[in-house]
CSV table of C-alpha atoms in Angstrom, one decimal:
chain,number,residue,atom,x,y,z
A,1,UNK,CA,-2.5,-1.6,-15.1
A,2,UNK,CA,-3.8,0.8,-12.5
A,3,UNK,CA,-3.4,4.0,-14.5
A,4,UNK,CA,-0.7,5.4,-12.1
A,5,UNK,CA,3.0,5.7,-13.7
A,6,UNK,CA,6.2,5.9,-12.0
A,7,UNK,CA,9.5,6.8,-13.6
A,8,UNK,CA,12.1,5.6,-13.3
A,9,UNK,CA,11.5,2.0,-12.5
A,10,UNK,CA,15.0,1.5,-11.2
A,11,UNK,CA,17.6,3.9,-9.8
A,12,UNK,CA,21.3,3.2,-8.5
A,13,UNK,CA,22.7,6.0,-7.0
A,14,UNK,CA,25.8,6.5,-4.3
A,15,UNK,CA,25.6,7.5,-1.1
A,16,UNK,CA,25.5,11.2,-0.2
A,17,UNK,CA,23.5,11.9,-3.7
A,18,UNK,CA,20.2,13.5,-4.3
A,19,UNK,CA,17.2,11.6,-6.4
A,20,UNK,CA,14.1,12.4,-7.7
A,21,UNK,CA,11.2,10.0,-8.0
A,22,UNK,CA,8.4,11.2,-10.6
A,23,UNK,CA,4.5,10.0,-10.0
A,24,UNK,CA,1.6,10.8,-12.2
A,25,UNK,CA,-1.6,9.8,-11.0
A,26,UNK,CA,-4.9,8.4,-12.6
A,27,UNK,CA,-6.7,10.5,-15.0
A,28,UNK,CA,-8.9,12.8,-12.5
A,29,UNK,CA,-7.5,11.7,-9.2
A,30,UNK,CA,-6.5,14.7,-7.2
A,31,UNK,CA,-4.6,12.8,-4.1
A,32,UNK,CA,-1.3,11.4,-4.4
A,33,UNK,CA,0.5,9.2,-1.6
A,34,UNK,CA,4.0,8.0,-1.3
A,35,UNK,CA,5.0,4.8,0.5
A,36,UNK,CA,8.2,3.2,1.1
A,37,UNK,CA,8.5,-0.6,1.0
A,38,UNK,CA,11.7,-1.7,2.8
A,39,UNK,CA,12.9,-5.2,4.2
A,40,UNK,CA,13.2,-3.8,7.7
A,41,UNK,CA,10.3,-1.6,7.9
A,42,UNK,CA,7.8,-2.9,5.5
A,43,UNK,CA,5.2,-0.7,3.9
A,44,UNK,CA,5.2,2.9,5.4
A,45,UNK,CA,3.2,6.0,4.5
A,46,UNK,CA,5.4,8.9,3.9
A,47,UNK,CA,3.4,11.9,2.8
A,48,UNK,CA,0.1,12.6,1.0
A,49,UNK,CA,-0.9,15.6,-1.3
A,50,UNK,CA,-4.2,16.9,-2.6
A,51,UNK,CA,-4.4,19.2,-5.4
A,52,UNK,CA,-1.3,20.7,-4.7
A,53,UNK,CA,-1.2,20.9,-1.3
A,54,UNK,CA,0.3,18.6,1.4
A,55,UNK,CA,-2.4,17.1,3.5
A,56,UNK,CA,-1.0,14.6,5.8
A,57,UNK,CA,2.7,13.4,6.8
A,58,UNK,CA,3.7,10.0,8.0
A,59,UNK,CA,7.4,8.9,8.9
A,60,UNK,CA,8.8,11.0,6.4
A,61,UNK,CA,12.7,11.8,6.7
A,62,UNK,CA,13.9,15.5,6.6
A,63,UNK,CA,16.0,14.4,3.9
A,64,UNK,CA,13.0,13.6,2.0
A,65,UNK,CA,10.5,16.1,0.3
A,66,UNK,CA,7.9,15.9,-1.8
A,67,UNK,CA,5.5,18.3,-4.0
A,68,UNK,CA,2.5,18.1,-6.4
A,69,UNK,CA,2.4,20.1,-9.3
A,70,UNK,CA,-0.6,22.0,-11.2
A,71,UNK,CA,-0.8,19.1,-13.5
A,72,UNK,CA,-1.0,16.8,-10.3
A,73,UNK,CA,1.7,15.0,-10.7
A,74,UNK,CA,4.1,14.5,-8.0
A,75,UNK,CA,7.8,14.4,-7.1
A,76,UNK,CA,9.5,12.8,-4.4
A,77,UNK,CA,13.1,14.0,-3.8
A,78,UNK,CA,15.4,12.3,-1.6
A,79,UNK,CA,18.8,14.0,-0.8
A,80,UNK,CA,22.2,12.9,1.4
A,81,UNK,CA,21.2,9.4,0.6
A,82,UNK,CA,22.2,6.7,2.9
A,83,UNK,CA,22.8,3.0,2.4
A,84,UNK,CA,19.2,2.5,4.2
A,85,UNK,CA,17.6,4.4,2.0
A,86,UNK,CA,17.5,1.6,-0.7
A,87,UNK,CA,13.9,0.5,-0.8
A,88,UNK,CA,10.9,0.1,-3.3
A,89,UNK,CA,9.3,3.4,-3.4
A,90,UNK,CA,5.3,3.7,-4.2
A,91,UNK,CA,3.2,6.3,-5.4
A,92,UNK,CA,-0.5,5.9,-5.1
A,93,UNK,CA,-3.6,8.1,-6.2
A,94,UNK,CA,-7.1,8.4,-5.0
A,95,UNK,CA,-10.2,10.6,-6.3
A,96,UNK,CA,-10.3,13.2,-3.9
A,97,UNK,CA,-9.3,13.9,0.0
A,98,UNK,CA,-10.3,10.3,1.1
A,99,UNK,CA,-12.1,11.8,3.9
A,100,UNK,CA,-13.4,9.0,6.3
A,101,UNK,CA,-10.8,6.7,5.1
A,102,UNK,CA,-13.0,4.7,2.4
A,103,UNK,CA,-11.5,5.8,-0.8
A,104,UNK,CA,-9.9,3.1,-2.7
A,105,UNK,CA,-6.0,4.0,-3.4
A,106,UNK,CA,-4.4,2.7,-6.9
A,107,UNK,CA,-1.0,1.8,-6.9
A,108,UNK,CA,1.8,2.6,-9.3
A,109,UNK,CA,4.5,-0.3,-10.2
A,110,UNK,CA,7.2,1.6,-8.0
A,111,UNK,CA,10.8,2.7,-8.4
A,112,UNK,CA,13.3,0.2,-6.7
A,113,UNK,CA,16.0,2.6,-5.3
A,114,UNK,CA,19.5,1.0,-4.6
A,115,UNK,CA,22.1,3.2,-2.9
A,116,UNK,CA,25.5,1.9,-3.0
B,1,UNK,CA,-3.4,4.5,16.9
B,2,UNK,CA,-4.5,2.2,14.2
B,3,UNK,CA,-2.2,-1.3,13.7
B,4,UNK,CA,-2.5,-4.3,11.6
B,5,UNK,CA,-1.2,-7.8,12.7
B,6,UNK,CA,-0.6,-10.7,10.0
B,7,UNK,CA,0.1,-14.0,11.5
B,8,UNK,CA,2.2,-16.0,9.7
B,9,UNK,CA,4.6,-14.4,7.2
B,10,UNK,CA,4.7,-17.4,4.9
B,11,UNK,CA,1.6,-19.6,4.3
B,12,UNK,CA,1.8,-22.6,1.8
B,13,UNK,CA,-1.1,-24.7,0.4
B,14,UNK,CA,-1.9,-27.0,-2.0
B,15,UNK,CA,-3.4,-26.3,-5.4
B,16,UNK,CA,-7.3,-26.4,-4.9
B,17,UNK,CA,-6.8,-26.4,-0.9
B,18,UNK,CA,-8.5,-23.4,1.2
B,19,UNK,CA,-6.6,-20.3,1.3
B,20,UNK,CA,-6.9,-18.5,4.9
B,21,UNK,CA,-4.8,-15.5,5.4
B,22,UNK,CA,-5.1,-13.9,9.2
B,23,UNK,CA,-5.5,-10.4,9.7
B,24,UNK,CA,-6.1,-8.6,13.1
B,25,UNK,CA,-6.4,-5.0,13.6
B,26,UNK,CA,-6.2,-2.4,16.4
B,27,UNK,CA,-8.4,0.8,16.2
B,28,UNK,CA,-10.0,3.3,18.3
B,29,UNK,CA,-12.4,4.4,15.7
B,30,UNK,CA,-14.7,2.0,13.4
B,31,UNK,CA,-11.9,0.8,11.1
B,32,UNK,CA,-11.7,0.9,7.0
B,33,UNK,CA,-10.0,-2.6,6.0
B,34,UNK,CA,-8.4,-3.4,2.9
B,35,UNK,CA,-6.6,-6.4,1.4
B,36,UNK,CA,-4.0,-5.8,-1.3
B,37,UNK,CA,-2.1,-8.4,-3.4
B,38,UNK,CA,1.4,-7.7,-4.6
B,39,UNK,CA,2.7,-10.0,-7.4
B,40,UNK,CA,6.6,-10.2,-7.9
B,41,UNK,CA,8.0,-7.0,-9.4
B,42,UNK,CA,4.5,-5.5,-9.4
B,43,UNK,CA,2.5,-2.7,-7.8
B,44,UNK,CA,-0.1,-3.4,-5.1
B,45,UNK,CA,-3.5,-4.3,-6.5
B,46,UNK,CA,-6.6,-3.8,-4.3
B,47,UNK,CA,-8.6,-7.2,-3.7
B,48,UNK,CA,-11.3,-6.2,-1.5
B,49,UNK,CA,-12.3,-3.3,1.0
B,50,UNK,CA,-14.7,-3.1,4.1
B,51,UNK,CA,-16.1,0.4,4.6
B,52,UNK,CA,-19.7,-0.3,6.2
B,53,UNK,CA,-22.5,-2.5,6.0
B,54,UNK,CA,-22.2,-6.0,5.2
B,55,UNK,CA,-19.4,-7.5,7.0
B,56,UNK,CA,-18.7,-10.3,4.4
B,57,UNK,CA,-17.1,-8.7,1.6
B,58,UNK,CA,-16.3,-10.2,-1.5
B,59,UNK,CA,-13.4,-9.4,-3.8
B,60,UNK,CA,-12.0,-10.0,-7.1
B,61,UNK,CA,-10.2,-13.4,-8.1
B,62,UNK,CA,-12.5,-15.4,-6.1
B,63,UNK,CA,-11.5,-13.8,-2.5
B,64,UNK,CA,-13.4,-12.7,0.3
B,65,UNK,CA,-12.7,-11.6,4.0
B,66,UNK,CA,-15.3,-11.4,6.9
B,67,UNK,CA,-15.0,-8.1,9.1
B,68,UNK,CA,-15.6,-9.5,12.9
B,69,UNK,CA,-15.6,-6.6,15.4
B,70,UNK,CA,-16.0,-8.9,18.2
B,71,UNK,CA,-12.5,-10.7,17.1
B,72,UNK,CA,-11.1,-7.2,15.6
B,73,UNK,CA,-10.1,-9.8,12.7
B,74,UNK,CA,-10.5,-9.2,8.8
B,75,UNK,CA,-9.1,-12.7,7.7
B,76,UNK,CA,-8.8,-13.3,3.8
B,77,UNK,CA,-10.3,-16.7,2.4
B,78,UNK,CA,-10.4,-18.4,-0.8
B,79,UNK,CA,-12.0,-21.7,-1.1
B,80,UNK,CA,-9.9,-23.1,-3.6
B,81,UNK,CA,-6.0,-22.0,-4.5
B,82,UNK,CA,-5.0,-21.6,-7.8
B,83,UNK,CA,-1.1,-21.4,-8.9
B,84,UNK,CA,-1.5,-17.8,-10.2
B,85,UNK,CA,-2.6,-16.7,-6.7
B,86,UNK,CA,1.0,-17.2,-5.5
B,87,UNK,CA,1.9,-13.6,-4.3
B,88,UNK,CA,2.4,-11.3,-1.2
B,89,UNK,CA,-0.7,-10.2,0.5
B,90,UNK,CA,-1.0,-6.9,2.6
B,91,UNK,CA,-3.9,-6.3,5.0
B,92,UNK,CA,-4.3,-2.3,5.7
B,93,UNK,CA,-6.2,0.0,7.8
B,94,UNK,CA,-7.3,3.4,7.2
B,95,UNK,CA,-7.3,6.0,10.0
B,96,UNK,CA,-10.0,8.0,8.2
B,97,UNK,CA,-10.6,11.5,9.5
B,98,UNK,CA,-8.6,14.0,7.8
B,99,UNK,CA,-6.5,11.5,5.8
B,100,UNK,CA,-6.9,8.5,3.7
B,101,UNK,CA,-2.9,7.0,4.9
B,102,UNK,CA,-2.9,3.3,5.0
B,103,UNK,CA,-1.2,1.5,7.5
B,104,UNK,CA,0.0,-1.9,6.4
B,105,UNK,CA,0.8,-5.1,8.0
B,106,UNK,CA,3.8,-7.1,7.5
B,107,UNK,CA,2.6,-8.9,4.6
B,108,UNK,CA,1.9,-12.8,4.2
B,109,UNK,CA,3.7,-14.6,1.2
B,110,UNK,CA,1.6,-17.3,-0.2
B,111,UNK,CA,2.9,-20.2,-1.8
B,112,UNK,CA,0.7,-22.6,-3.9
B,113,UNK,CA,2.1,-26.0,-4.3
B,114,UNK,CA,1.0,-28.3,-7.3
């Protein structure tokens, strides 16, 4: 158990809908990262938040957005869903900003999204 | 830009045999390298990481990896495979600098035959 929790575990929805994925980082961790794992794209970094502020962006679609709240939990919002958005979405956390890239990221169990 | 290549999407070994999973990286700056393992229906767990210092890195569950700058490689090894090692293994590189984002390879699925 990494200490990172994600809800829900599974989500089934229809095209065009909007969903929210939730992540609680390990106690004391200030950074939260979101990754998408799909069969065709593999594991891809989406976005990073540190203490409530966006720090880095990856291949995140404009239909997707995220935020980190004062209690440090984070939500990933996916809207106008398409079939291709079906994937496993992981949240990870680390202690700080991860400057110099040395910090270990601890991954949650993921949310499996199926868009029908 | 950093990138990671994992040779062999599927590797099969017999129980007790040597495990060798290959990872090559591309980086314009000194890389920070990681190996993660993903068991079925679970998240990723860190096996080991290389940041600076000793180039032979020991991790959990008997795994180790050697950073070879001249070969731009970071191969993962284990002397004797166990059935419980069956999982998917991901090599990753971190850019460093202002972000800690990880760039992952495509993964290697390890099967262990009895």
